[in-house]
mmCIF file of C-alpha atoms and ligand atoms in Angstrom:
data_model
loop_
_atom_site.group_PDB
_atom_site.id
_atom_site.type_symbol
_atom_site.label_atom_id
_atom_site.label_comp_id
_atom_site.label_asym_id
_atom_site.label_seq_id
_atom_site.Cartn_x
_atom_site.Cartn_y
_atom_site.Cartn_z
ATOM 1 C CA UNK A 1 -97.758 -197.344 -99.768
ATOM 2 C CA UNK A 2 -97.380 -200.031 -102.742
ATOM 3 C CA UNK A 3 -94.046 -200.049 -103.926
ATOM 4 C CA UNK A 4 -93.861 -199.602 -107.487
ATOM 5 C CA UNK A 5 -93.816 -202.684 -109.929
ATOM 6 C CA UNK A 6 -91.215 -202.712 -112.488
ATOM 7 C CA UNK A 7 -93.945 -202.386 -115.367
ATOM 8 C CA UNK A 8 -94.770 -199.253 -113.675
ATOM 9 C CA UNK A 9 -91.232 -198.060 -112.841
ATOM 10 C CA UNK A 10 -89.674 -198.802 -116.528
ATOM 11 C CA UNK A 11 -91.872 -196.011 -118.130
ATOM 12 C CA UNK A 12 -90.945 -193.722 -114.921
ATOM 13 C CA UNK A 13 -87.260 -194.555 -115.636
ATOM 14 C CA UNK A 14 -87.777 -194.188 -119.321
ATOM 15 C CA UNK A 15 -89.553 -190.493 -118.718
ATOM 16 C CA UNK A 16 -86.647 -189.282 -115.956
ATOM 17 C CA UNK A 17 -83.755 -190.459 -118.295
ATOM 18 C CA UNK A 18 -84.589 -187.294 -120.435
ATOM 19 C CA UNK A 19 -84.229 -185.156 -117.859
ATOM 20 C CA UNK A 20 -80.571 -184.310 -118.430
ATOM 21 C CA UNK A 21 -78.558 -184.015 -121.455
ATOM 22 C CA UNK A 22 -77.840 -181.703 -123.901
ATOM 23 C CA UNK A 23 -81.422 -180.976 -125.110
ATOM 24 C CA UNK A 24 -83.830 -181.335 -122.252
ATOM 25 C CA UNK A 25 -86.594 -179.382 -121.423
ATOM 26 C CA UNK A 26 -84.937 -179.904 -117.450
ATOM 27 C CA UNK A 27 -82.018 -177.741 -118.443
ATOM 28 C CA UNK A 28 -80.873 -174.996 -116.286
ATOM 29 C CA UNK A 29 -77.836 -173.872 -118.485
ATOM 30 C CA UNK A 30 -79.023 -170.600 -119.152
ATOM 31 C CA UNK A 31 -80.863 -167.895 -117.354
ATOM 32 C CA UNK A 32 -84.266 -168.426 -119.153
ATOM 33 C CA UNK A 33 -84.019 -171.814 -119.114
ATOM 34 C CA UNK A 34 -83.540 -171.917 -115.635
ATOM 35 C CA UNK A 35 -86.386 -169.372 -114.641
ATOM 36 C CA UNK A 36 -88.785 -170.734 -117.072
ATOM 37 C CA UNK A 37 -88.142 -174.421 -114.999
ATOM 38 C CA UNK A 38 -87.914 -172.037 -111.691
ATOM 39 C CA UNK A 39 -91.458 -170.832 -112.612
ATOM 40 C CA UNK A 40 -92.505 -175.048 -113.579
ATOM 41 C CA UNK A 41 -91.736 -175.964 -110.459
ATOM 42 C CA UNK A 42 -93.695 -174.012 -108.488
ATOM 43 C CA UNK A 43 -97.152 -174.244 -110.434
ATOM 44 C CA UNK A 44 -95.994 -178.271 -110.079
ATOM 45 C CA UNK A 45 -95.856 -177.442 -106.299
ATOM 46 C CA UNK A 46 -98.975 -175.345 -106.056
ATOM 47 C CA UNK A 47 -101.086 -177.524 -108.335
ATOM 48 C CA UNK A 48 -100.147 -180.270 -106.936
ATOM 49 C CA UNK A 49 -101.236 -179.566 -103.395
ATOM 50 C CA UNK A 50 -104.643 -178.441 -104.284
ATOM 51 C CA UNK A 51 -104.936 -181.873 -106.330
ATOM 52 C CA UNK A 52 -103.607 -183.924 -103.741
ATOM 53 C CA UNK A 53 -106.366 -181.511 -101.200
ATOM 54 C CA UNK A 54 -109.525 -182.664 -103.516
ATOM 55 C CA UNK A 55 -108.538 -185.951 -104.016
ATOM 56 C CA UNK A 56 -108.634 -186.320 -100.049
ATOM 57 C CA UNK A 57 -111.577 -184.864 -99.681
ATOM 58 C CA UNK A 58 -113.388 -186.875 -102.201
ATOM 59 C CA UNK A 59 -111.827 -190.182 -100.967
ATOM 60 C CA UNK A 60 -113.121 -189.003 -97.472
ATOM 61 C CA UNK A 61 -116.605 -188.278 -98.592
ATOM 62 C CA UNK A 62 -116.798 -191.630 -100.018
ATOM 63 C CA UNK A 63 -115.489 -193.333 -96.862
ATOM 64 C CA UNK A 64 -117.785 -191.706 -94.490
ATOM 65 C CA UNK A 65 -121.279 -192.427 -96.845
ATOM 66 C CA UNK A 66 -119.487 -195.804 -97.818
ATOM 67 C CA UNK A 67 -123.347 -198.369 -97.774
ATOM 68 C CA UNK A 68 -125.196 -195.262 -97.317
ATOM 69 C CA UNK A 69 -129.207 -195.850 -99.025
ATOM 70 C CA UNK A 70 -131.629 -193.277 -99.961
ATOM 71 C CA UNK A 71 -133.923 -195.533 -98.170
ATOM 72 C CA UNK A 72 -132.511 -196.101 -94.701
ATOM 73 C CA UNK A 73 -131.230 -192.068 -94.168
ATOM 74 C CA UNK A 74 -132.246 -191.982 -90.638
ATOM 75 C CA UNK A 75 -133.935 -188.118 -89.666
ATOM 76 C CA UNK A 76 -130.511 -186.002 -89.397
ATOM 77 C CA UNK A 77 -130.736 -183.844 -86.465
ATOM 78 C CA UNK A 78 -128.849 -180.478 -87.113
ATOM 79 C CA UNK A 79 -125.484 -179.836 -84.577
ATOM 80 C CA UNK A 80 -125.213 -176.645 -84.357
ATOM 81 C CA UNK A 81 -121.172 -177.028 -83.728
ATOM 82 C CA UNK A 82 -121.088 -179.013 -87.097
ATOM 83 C CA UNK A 83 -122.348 -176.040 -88.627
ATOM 84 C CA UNK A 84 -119.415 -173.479 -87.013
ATOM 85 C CA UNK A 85 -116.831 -176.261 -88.454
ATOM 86 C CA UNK A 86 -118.355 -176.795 -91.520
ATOM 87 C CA UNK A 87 -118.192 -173.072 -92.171
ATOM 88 C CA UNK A 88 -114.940 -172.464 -90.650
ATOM 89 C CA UNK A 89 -113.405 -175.091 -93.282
ATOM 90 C CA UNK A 90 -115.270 -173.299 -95.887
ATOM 91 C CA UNK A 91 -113.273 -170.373 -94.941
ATOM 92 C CA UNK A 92 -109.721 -171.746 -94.608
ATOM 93 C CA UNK A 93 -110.467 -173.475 -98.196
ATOM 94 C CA UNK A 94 -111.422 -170.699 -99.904
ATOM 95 C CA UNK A 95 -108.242 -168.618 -98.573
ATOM 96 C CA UNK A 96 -106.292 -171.655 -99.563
ATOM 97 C CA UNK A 97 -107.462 -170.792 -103.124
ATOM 98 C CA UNK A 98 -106.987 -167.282 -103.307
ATOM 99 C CA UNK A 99 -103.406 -167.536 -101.595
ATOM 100 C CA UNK A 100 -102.742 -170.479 -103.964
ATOM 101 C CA UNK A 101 -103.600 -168.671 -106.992
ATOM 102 C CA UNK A 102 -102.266 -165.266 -105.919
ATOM 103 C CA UNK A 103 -98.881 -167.072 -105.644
ATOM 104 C CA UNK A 104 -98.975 -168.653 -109.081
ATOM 105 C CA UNK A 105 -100.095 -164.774 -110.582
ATOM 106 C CA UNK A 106 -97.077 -162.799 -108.628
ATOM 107 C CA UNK A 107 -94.597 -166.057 -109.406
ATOM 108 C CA UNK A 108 -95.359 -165.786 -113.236
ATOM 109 C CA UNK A 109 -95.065 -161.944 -112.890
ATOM 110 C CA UNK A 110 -91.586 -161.962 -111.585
ATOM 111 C CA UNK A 111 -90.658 -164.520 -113.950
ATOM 112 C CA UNK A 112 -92.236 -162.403 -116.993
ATOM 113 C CA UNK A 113 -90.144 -159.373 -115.995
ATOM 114 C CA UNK A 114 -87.136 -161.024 -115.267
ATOM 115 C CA UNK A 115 -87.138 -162.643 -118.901
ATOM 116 C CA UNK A 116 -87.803 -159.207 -120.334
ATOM 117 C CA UNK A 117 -85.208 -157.376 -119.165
ATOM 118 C CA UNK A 118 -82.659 -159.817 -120.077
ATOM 119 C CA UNK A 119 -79.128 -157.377 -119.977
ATOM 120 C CA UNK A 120 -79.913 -156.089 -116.660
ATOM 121 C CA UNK A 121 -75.799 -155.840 -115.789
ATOM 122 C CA UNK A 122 -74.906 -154.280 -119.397
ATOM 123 C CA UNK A 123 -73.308 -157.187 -120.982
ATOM 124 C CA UNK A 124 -71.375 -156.963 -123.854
ATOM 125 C CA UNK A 125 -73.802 -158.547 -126.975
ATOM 126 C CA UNK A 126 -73.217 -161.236 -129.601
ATOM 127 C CA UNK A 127 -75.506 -160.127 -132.353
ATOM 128 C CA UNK A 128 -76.654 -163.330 -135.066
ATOM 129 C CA UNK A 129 -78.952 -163.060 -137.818
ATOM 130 C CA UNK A 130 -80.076 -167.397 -137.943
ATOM 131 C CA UNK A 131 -82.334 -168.023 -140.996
ATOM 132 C CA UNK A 132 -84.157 -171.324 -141.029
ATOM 133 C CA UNK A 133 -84.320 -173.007 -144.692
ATOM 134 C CA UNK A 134 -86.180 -176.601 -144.976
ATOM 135 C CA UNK A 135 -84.172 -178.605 -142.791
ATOM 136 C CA UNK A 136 -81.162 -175.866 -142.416
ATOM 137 C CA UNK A 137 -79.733 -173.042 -139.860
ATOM 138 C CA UNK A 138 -77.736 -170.256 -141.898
ATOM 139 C CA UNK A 139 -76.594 -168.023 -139.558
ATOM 140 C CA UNK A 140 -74.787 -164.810 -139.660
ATOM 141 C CA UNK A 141 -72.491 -163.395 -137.406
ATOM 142 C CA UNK A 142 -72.883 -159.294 -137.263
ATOM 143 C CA UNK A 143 -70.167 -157.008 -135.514
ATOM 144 C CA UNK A 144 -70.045 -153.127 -135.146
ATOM 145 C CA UNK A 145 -67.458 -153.450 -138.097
ATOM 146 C CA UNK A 146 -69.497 -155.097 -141.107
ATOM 147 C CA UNK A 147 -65.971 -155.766 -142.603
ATOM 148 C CA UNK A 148 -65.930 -158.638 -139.655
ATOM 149 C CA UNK A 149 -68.874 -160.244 -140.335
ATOM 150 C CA UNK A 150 -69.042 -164.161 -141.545
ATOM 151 C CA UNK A 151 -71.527 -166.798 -142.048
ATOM 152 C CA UNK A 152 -71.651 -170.472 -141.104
ATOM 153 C CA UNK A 153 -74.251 -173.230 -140.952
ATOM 154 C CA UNK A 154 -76.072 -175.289 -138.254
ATOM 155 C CA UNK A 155 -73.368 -174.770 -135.518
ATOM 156 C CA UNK A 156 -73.048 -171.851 -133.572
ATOM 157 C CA UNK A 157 -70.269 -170.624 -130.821
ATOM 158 C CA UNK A 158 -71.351 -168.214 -128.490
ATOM 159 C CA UNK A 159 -69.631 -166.957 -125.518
ATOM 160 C CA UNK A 160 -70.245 -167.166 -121.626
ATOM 161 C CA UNK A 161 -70.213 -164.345 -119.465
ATOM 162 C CA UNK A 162 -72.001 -162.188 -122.614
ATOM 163 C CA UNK A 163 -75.716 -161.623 -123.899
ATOM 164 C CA UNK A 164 -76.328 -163.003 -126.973
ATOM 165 C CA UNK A 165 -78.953 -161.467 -129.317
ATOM 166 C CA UNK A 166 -80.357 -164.110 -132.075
ATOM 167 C CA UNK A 167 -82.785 -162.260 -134.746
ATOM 168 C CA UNK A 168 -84.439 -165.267 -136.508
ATOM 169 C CA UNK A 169 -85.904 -165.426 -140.365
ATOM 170 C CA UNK A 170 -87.217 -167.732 -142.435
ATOM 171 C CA UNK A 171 -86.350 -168.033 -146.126
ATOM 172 C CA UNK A 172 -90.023 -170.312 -146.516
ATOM 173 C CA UNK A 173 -91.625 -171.488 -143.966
ATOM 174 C CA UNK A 174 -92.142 -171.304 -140.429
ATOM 175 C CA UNK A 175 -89.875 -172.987 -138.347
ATOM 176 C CA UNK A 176 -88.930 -172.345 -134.759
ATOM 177 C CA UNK A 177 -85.761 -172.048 -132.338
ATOM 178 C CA UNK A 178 -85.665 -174.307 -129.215
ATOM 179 C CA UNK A 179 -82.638 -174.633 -127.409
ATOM 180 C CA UNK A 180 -84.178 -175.883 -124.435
ATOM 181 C CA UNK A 181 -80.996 -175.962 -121.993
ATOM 182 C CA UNK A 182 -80.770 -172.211 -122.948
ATOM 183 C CA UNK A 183 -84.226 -170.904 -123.339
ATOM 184 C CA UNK A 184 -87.552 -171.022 -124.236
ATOM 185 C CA UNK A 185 -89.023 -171.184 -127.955
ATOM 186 C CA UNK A 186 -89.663 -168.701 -130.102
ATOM 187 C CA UNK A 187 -90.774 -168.931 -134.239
ATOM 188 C CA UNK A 188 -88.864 -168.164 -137.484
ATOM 189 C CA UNK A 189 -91.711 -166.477 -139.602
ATOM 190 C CA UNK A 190 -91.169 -165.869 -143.371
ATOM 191 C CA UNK A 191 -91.171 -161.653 -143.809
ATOM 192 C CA UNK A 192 -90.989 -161.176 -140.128
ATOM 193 C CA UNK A 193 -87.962 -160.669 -137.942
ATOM 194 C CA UNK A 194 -88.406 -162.387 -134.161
ATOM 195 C CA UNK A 195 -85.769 -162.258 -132.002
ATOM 196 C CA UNK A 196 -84.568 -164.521 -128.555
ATOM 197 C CA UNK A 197 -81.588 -163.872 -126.296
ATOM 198 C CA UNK A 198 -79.325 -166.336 -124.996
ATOM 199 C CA UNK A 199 -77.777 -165.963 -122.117
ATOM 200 C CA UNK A 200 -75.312 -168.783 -121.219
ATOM 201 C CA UNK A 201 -74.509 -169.554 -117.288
ATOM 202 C CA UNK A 202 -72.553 -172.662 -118.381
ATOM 203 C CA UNK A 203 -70.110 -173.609 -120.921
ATOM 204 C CA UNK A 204 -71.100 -176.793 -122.923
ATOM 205 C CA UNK A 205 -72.385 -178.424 -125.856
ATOM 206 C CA UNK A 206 -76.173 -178.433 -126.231
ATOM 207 C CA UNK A 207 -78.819 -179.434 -129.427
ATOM 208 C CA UNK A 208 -81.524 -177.100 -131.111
ATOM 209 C CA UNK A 209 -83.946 -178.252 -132.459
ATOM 210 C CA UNK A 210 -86.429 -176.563 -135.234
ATOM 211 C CA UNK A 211 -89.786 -176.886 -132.962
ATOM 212 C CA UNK A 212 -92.759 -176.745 -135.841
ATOM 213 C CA UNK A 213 -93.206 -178.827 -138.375
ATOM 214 C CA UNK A 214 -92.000 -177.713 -141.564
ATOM 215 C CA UNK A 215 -92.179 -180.863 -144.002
ATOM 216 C CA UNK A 216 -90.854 -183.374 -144.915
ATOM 217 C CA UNK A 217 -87.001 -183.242 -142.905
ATOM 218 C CA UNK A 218 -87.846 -180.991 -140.189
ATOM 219 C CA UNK A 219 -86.552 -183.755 -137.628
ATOM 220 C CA UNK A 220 -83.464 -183.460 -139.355
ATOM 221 C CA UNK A 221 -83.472 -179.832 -138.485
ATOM 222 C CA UNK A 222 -81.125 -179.978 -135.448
ATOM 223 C CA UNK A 223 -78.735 -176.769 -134.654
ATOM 224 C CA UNK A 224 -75.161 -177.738 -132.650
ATOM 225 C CA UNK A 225 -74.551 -175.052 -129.793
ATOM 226 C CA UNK A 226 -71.307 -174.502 -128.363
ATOM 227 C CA UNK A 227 -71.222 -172.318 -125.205
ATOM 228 C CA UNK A 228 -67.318 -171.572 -125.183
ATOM 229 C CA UNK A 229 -65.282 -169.904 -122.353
ATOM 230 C CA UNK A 230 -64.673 -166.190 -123.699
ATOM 231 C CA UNK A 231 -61.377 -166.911 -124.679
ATOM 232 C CA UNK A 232 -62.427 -170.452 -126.354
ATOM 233 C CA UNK A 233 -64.940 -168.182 -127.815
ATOM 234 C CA UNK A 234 -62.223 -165.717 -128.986
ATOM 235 C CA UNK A 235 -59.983 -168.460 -130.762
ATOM 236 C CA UNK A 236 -62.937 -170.038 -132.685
ATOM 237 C CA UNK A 237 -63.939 -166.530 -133.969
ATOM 238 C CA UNK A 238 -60.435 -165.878 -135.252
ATOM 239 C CA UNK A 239 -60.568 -168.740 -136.933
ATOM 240 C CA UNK A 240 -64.033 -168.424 -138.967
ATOM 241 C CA UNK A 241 -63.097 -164.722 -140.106
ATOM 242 C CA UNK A 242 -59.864 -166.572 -141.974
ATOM 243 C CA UNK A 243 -60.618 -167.107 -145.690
ATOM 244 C CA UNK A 244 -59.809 -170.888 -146.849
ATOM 245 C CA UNK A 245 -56.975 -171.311 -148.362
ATOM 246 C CA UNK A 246 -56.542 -173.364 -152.249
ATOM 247 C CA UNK A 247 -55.279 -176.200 -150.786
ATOM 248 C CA UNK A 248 -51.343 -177.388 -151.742
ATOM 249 C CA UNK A 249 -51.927 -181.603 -151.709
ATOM 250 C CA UNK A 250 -52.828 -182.566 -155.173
ATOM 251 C CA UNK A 251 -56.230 -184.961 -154.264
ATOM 252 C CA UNK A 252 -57.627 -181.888 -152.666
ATOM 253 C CA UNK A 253 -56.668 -179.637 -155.277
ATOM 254 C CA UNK A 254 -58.733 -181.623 -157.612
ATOM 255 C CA UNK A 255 -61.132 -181.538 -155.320
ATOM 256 C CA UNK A 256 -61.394 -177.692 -155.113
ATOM 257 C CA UNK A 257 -61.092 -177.646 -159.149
ATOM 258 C CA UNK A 258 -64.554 -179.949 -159.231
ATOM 259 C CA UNK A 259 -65.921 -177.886 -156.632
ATOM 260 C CA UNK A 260 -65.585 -174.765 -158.140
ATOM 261 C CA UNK A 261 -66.118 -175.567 -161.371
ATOM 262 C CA UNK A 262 -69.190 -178.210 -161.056
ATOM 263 C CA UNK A 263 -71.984 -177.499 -159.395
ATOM 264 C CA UNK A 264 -71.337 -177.310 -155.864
ATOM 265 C CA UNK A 265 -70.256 -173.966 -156.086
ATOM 266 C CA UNK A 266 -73.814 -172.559 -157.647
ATOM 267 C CA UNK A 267 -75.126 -173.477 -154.030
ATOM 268 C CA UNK A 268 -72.538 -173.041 -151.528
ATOM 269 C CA UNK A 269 -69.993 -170.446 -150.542
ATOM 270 C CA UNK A 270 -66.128 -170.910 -149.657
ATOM 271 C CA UNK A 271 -65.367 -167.704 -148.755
ATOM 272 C CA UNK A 272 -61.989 -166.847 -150.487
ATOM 273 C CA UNK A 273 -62.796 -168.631 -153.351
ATOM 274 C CA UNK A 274 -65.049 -167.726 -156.333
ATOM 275 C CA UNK A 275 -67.512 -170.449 -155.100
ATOM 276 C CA UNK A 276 -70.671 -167.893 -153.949
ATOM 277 C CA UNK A 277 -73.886 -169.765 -153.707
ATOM 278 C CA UNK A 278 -76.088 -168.580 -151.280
ATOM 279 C CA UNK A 279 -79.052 -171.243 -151.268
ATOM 280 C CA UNK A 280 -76.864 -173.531 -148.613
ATOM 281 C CA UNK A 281 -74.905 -174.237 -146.026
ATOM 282 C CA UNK A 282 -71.389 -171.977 -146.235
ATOM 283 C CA UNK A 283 -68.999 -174.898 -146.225
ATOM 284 C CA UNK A 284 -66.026 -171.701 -145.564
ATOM 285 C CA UNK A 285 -65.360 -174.158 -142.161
ATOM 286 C CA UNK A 286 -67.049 -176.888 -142.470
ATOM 287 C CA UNK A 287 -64.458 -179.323 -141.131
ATOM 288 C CA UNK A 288 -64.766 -177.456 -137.766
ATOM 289 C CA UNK A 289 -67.701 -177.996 -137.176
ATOM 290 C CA UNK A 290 -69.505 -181.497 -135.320
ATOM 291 C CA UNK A 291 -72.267 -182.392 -137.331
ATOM 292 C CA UNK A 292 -73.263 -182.393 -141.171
ATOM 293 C CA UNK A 293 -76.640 -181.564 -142.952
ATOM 294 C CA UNK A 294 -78.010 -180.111 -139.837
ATOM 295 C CA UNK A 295 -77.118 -182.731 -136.858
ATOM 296 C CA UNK A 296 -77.810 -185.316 -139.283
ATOM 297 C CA UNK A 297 -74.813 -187.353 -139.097
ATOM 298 C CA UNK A 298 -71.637 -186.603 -137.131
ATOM 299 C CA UNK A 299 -68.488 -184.862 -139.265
ATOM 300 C CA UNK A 300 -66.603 -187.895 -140.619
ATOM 301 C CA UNK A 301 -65.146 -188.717 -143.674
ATOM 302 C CA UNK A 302 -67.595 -191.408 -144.028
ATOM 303 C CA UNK A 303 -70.286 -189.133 -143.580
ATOM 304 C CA UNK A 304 -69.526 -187.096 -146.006
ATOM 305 C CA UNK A 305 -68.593 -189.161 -148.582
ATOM 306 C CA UNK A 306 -72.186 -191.160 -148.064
ATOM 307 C CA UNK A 307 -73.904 -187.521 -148.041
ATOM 308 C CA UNK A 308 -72.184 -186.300 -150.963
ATOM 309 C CA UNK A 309 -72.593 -189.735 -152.692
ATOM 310 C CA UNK A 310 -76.358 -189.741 -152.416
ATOM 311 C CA UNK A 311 -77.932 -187.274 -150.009
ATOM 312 C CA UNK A 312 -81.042 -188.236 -150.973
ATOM 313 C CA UNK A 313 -80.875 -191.582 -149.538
ATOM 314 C CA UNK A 314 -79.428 -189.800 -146.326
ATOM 315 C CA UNK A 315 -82.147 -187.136 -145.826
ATOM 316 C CA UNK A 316 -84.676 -188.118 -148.823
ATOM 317 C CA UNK A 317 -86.624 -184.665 -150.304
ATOM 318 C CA UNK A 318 -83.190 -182.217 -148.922
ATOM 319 C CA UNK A 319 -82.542 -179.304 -151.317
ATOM 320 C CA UNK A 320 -79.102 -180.861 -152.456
ATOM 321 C CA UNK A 321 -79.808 -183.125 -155.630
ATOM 322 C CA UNK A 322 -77.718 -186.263 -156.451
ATOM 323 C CA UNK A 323 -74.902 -185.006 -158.690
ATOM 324 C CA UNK A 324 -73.233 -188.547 -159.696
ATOM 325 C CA UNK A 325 -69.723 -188.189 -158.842
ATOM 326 C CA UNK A 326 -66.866 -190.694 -159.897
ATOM 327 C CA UNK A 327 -65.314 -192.309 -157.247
ATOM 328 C CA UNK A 328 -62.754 -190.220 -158.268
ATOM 329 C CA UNK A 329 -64.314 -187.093 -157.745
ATOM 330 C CA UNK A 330 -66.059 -188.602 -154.503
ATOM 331 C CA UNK A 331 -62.256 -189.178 -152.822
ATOM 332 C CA UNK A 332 -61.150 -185.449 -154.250
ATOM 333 C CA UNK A 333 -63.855 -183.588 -153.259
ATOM 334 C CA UNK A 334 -64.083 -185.324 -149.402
ATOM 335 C CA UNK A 335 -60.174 -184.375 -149.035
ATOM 336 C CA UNK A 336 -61.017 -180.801 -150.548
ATOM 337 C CA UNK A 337 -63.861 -180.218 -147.971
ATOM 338 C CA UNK A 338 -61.487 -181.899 -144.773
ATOM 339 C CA UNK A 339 -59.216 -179.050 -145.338
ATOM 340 C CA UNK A 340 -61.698 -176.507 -144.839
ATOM 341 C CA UNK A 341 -61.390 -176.386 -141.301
HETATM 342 CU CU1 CU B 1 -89.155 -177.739 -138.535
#
C-alpha cells in the first residue's frame, strides 16, 4: 500500500485530534455516550465491510474485461460449472446482506432499549429544570424539599454514581442540549418540556454546547459540566444553598450599593439580597464558577471587568446593554461580584 503523504495525513491528524477532550462526539464518559459510540462502531464495522466487498468486486470486474470490444467478443460457450459457482456466490452474497443488516436492526434495538430504561439499578436522581435564553443556560436545581432548591447559570455540578434527570425549556427559541461526552442531543422547545438523563461513569470537566442555531450568539452558548465525586458533589451543593453575604471590605461594599441600587439588580438575582431579576444569569455564586457569559471567557477579573465594561463588544447583540460605569464603579462592582463565591 502507498504510505500516506503528509498533505494527506495533516487533515487525518487534524480530524483525529478531536477525538478526545472535553466535548467530543468520541466521548465515552457517560453511559449514553458510550452506547450511542458502542452502536457507531459497529454500523462503521458492518458498513464498512460491505463497501470494502463492492468495491472489490467492481475493481475485479474491471480487471477481468480490462481491452474487452463489443466487436472482438469471441462466441462464449456456456460452462455449466461456472453456472453452479456463479449461483452459489449469489447465495453466500445475498446471506451476507441479510445477516449484515439483521445485525445492524438487533444492534440498534439493544441500544434503543438500553437508552430507555436508563435507572435500571434504582439510582438515587438529581432533578434540574435548564432553560435556554439567547445565548444562556439558567438552570434550576429541584429537591423533594422545595425550601432547598437554588438556581445558577451556565455551570452545572452533578454527581457520579447517581442518575441525573435534566427537564429542558426554552424562554424563546429553540435551542438544544449536547453534552456529547455524556449523551446524545436532545431540543429546548419554547412551551414544551423535553427531558435527557445524564448518567456520569466518570468524574471530569466536560463542555455543552447549545446544538441549533438560535441567532446571532448561539456559538457563545456553551454550558460548563462538572461531574464531581459524590462527596465533591456534596460540598459544592452546600455551598450554592448559602445566601451571599453584604460584603465587610469597603470597595466591595460600594460595589454591592451600585449593584443593588443601579440597574444590575432589575436583571439579575443575588439571592440574600433584594437584587431579584429574573431575565439573567443568577450571579448568587458567580465567582465559583469557570466561565462567564456562557463559556465565553474564563472567570477572571479581567474578564469581568472587560464584560461589564462593554459586553457588547465581548458578545455583540447579548441581552445585557452597556450601562457606562466609572472606573470607579467598574473596580467596585468587579470586587463586589469576586466575593460572591
Ligand atoms: Cu443555539
Amino acid at each position: 500500500m502507498r504510505r500516506l503523504r503528509p498533505p494527506l495525513l495533516l487533515p487525518l491528524m487534524a480530524v483525529l485530534a478531536g477525538c478526545s477532550g472535553i466535548q467530543t462526539i468520541g466521548g465515552r464518559e457517560g453511559r449514553d455516550a458510550a452506547l450511542i459510540n458502542d452502536l457507531f462502531t459497529i454500523f462503521c464495522i458492518v458498513t464498512g465491510i460491505f463497501f470494502a466487498a463492492i468495491m472489490a468486486f467492481l475493481f475485479a470486474a474491471y480487471w477481468r474485461r480490462r481491452g474487452w470490444r463489443a466487436d472482438r467478443m469471441p462466441d462464449e460457450e456456456v460452462v455449466p460449472s461456472r453456472h453452479r459457482a456463479l449461483r452459489l456466490g449469489l447465495f453466500v452474497w445475498m446471506g451476507a446482506v441479510i445477516g449484515g443488516l439483521m445485525a445492524l436492526a438487533v444492534a440498534s434495538f439493544f441500544t434503543d432499549r438500553s437508552l430507555a430504561f436508563p435507572n435500571p439499578g434504582r439510582k438515587p436522581v438529581v432533578s434540574i429544570e435548564l432553560t435556554g435564553y439567547q445565548w444562556w443556560w439558567d438552570a434550576k436545581y429541584h429537591f423533594q424539599d422545595a425550601s432547598k432548591d437554588f438556581r445558577t447559570a451556565n455551570a452545572l455540578h452533578i454527581p457520579l454514581g447517581a442518575v441525573t434527570m435534566i427537564y429542558l425549556k426554552s424562554n424563546d427559541v429553540i435551542h438544544s442540549f449536547w453534552v456529547p461526552n455524556l449523551a446524545g442531543k436532545q431540543d429546548l422547545i419554547p412551551g414544551h418540556v423535553n427531558d435527557i438523563v445524564l448518567v456520569p461513569a466518570k468524574a471530569g470537566h466536560y463542555r455543552g454546547q447549545c446544538a441549533e442555531y438560535c441567532g446571532l450568539q448561539h456559538a457563545h452558548m456553551a454550558l460548563d459540566i462538572v461531574v464531581d465525586s459524590p462527596a465533591d458533589y456534596a460540598r459544592w451543593l452546600a455551598a450554592q444553598t448559602q445566601p451571599s453575604a453584604t460584603p465587610t471590605d469597603p470597595r466591595a461594599l460600594a460595589g454591592y450599593n451600585y449593584f443593588m441600587r443601579r440597574q444590575c439588580s432589575a436583571c439579575h438575582t443575588v439571592a440574600g439580597t433584594p437584587a431579584g431579576g429574573q431575565v439573567a444569569p443568577d450571579l448568587t455564586h458567580v465567582a465559583s464558577r469557570a466561565t462567564i457569559a456562557a463559556g465565553t471567557l474564563p472567570n477572571t477579573s479581567g474578564s469581568l471587568y472587560a464584560w461589564i465594561a462593554d459586553p457588547q463588544g465581548i458578545k455583540p447583540g447579548n441581552n445585557m446593554p452597556y450601562l457606562g460605569l466609572n472606573a470607579d464603579e467598574l473596580h467596585a462592582v468587579v470586587a463586589y461580584l469576586e466575593t460572591l463565591k
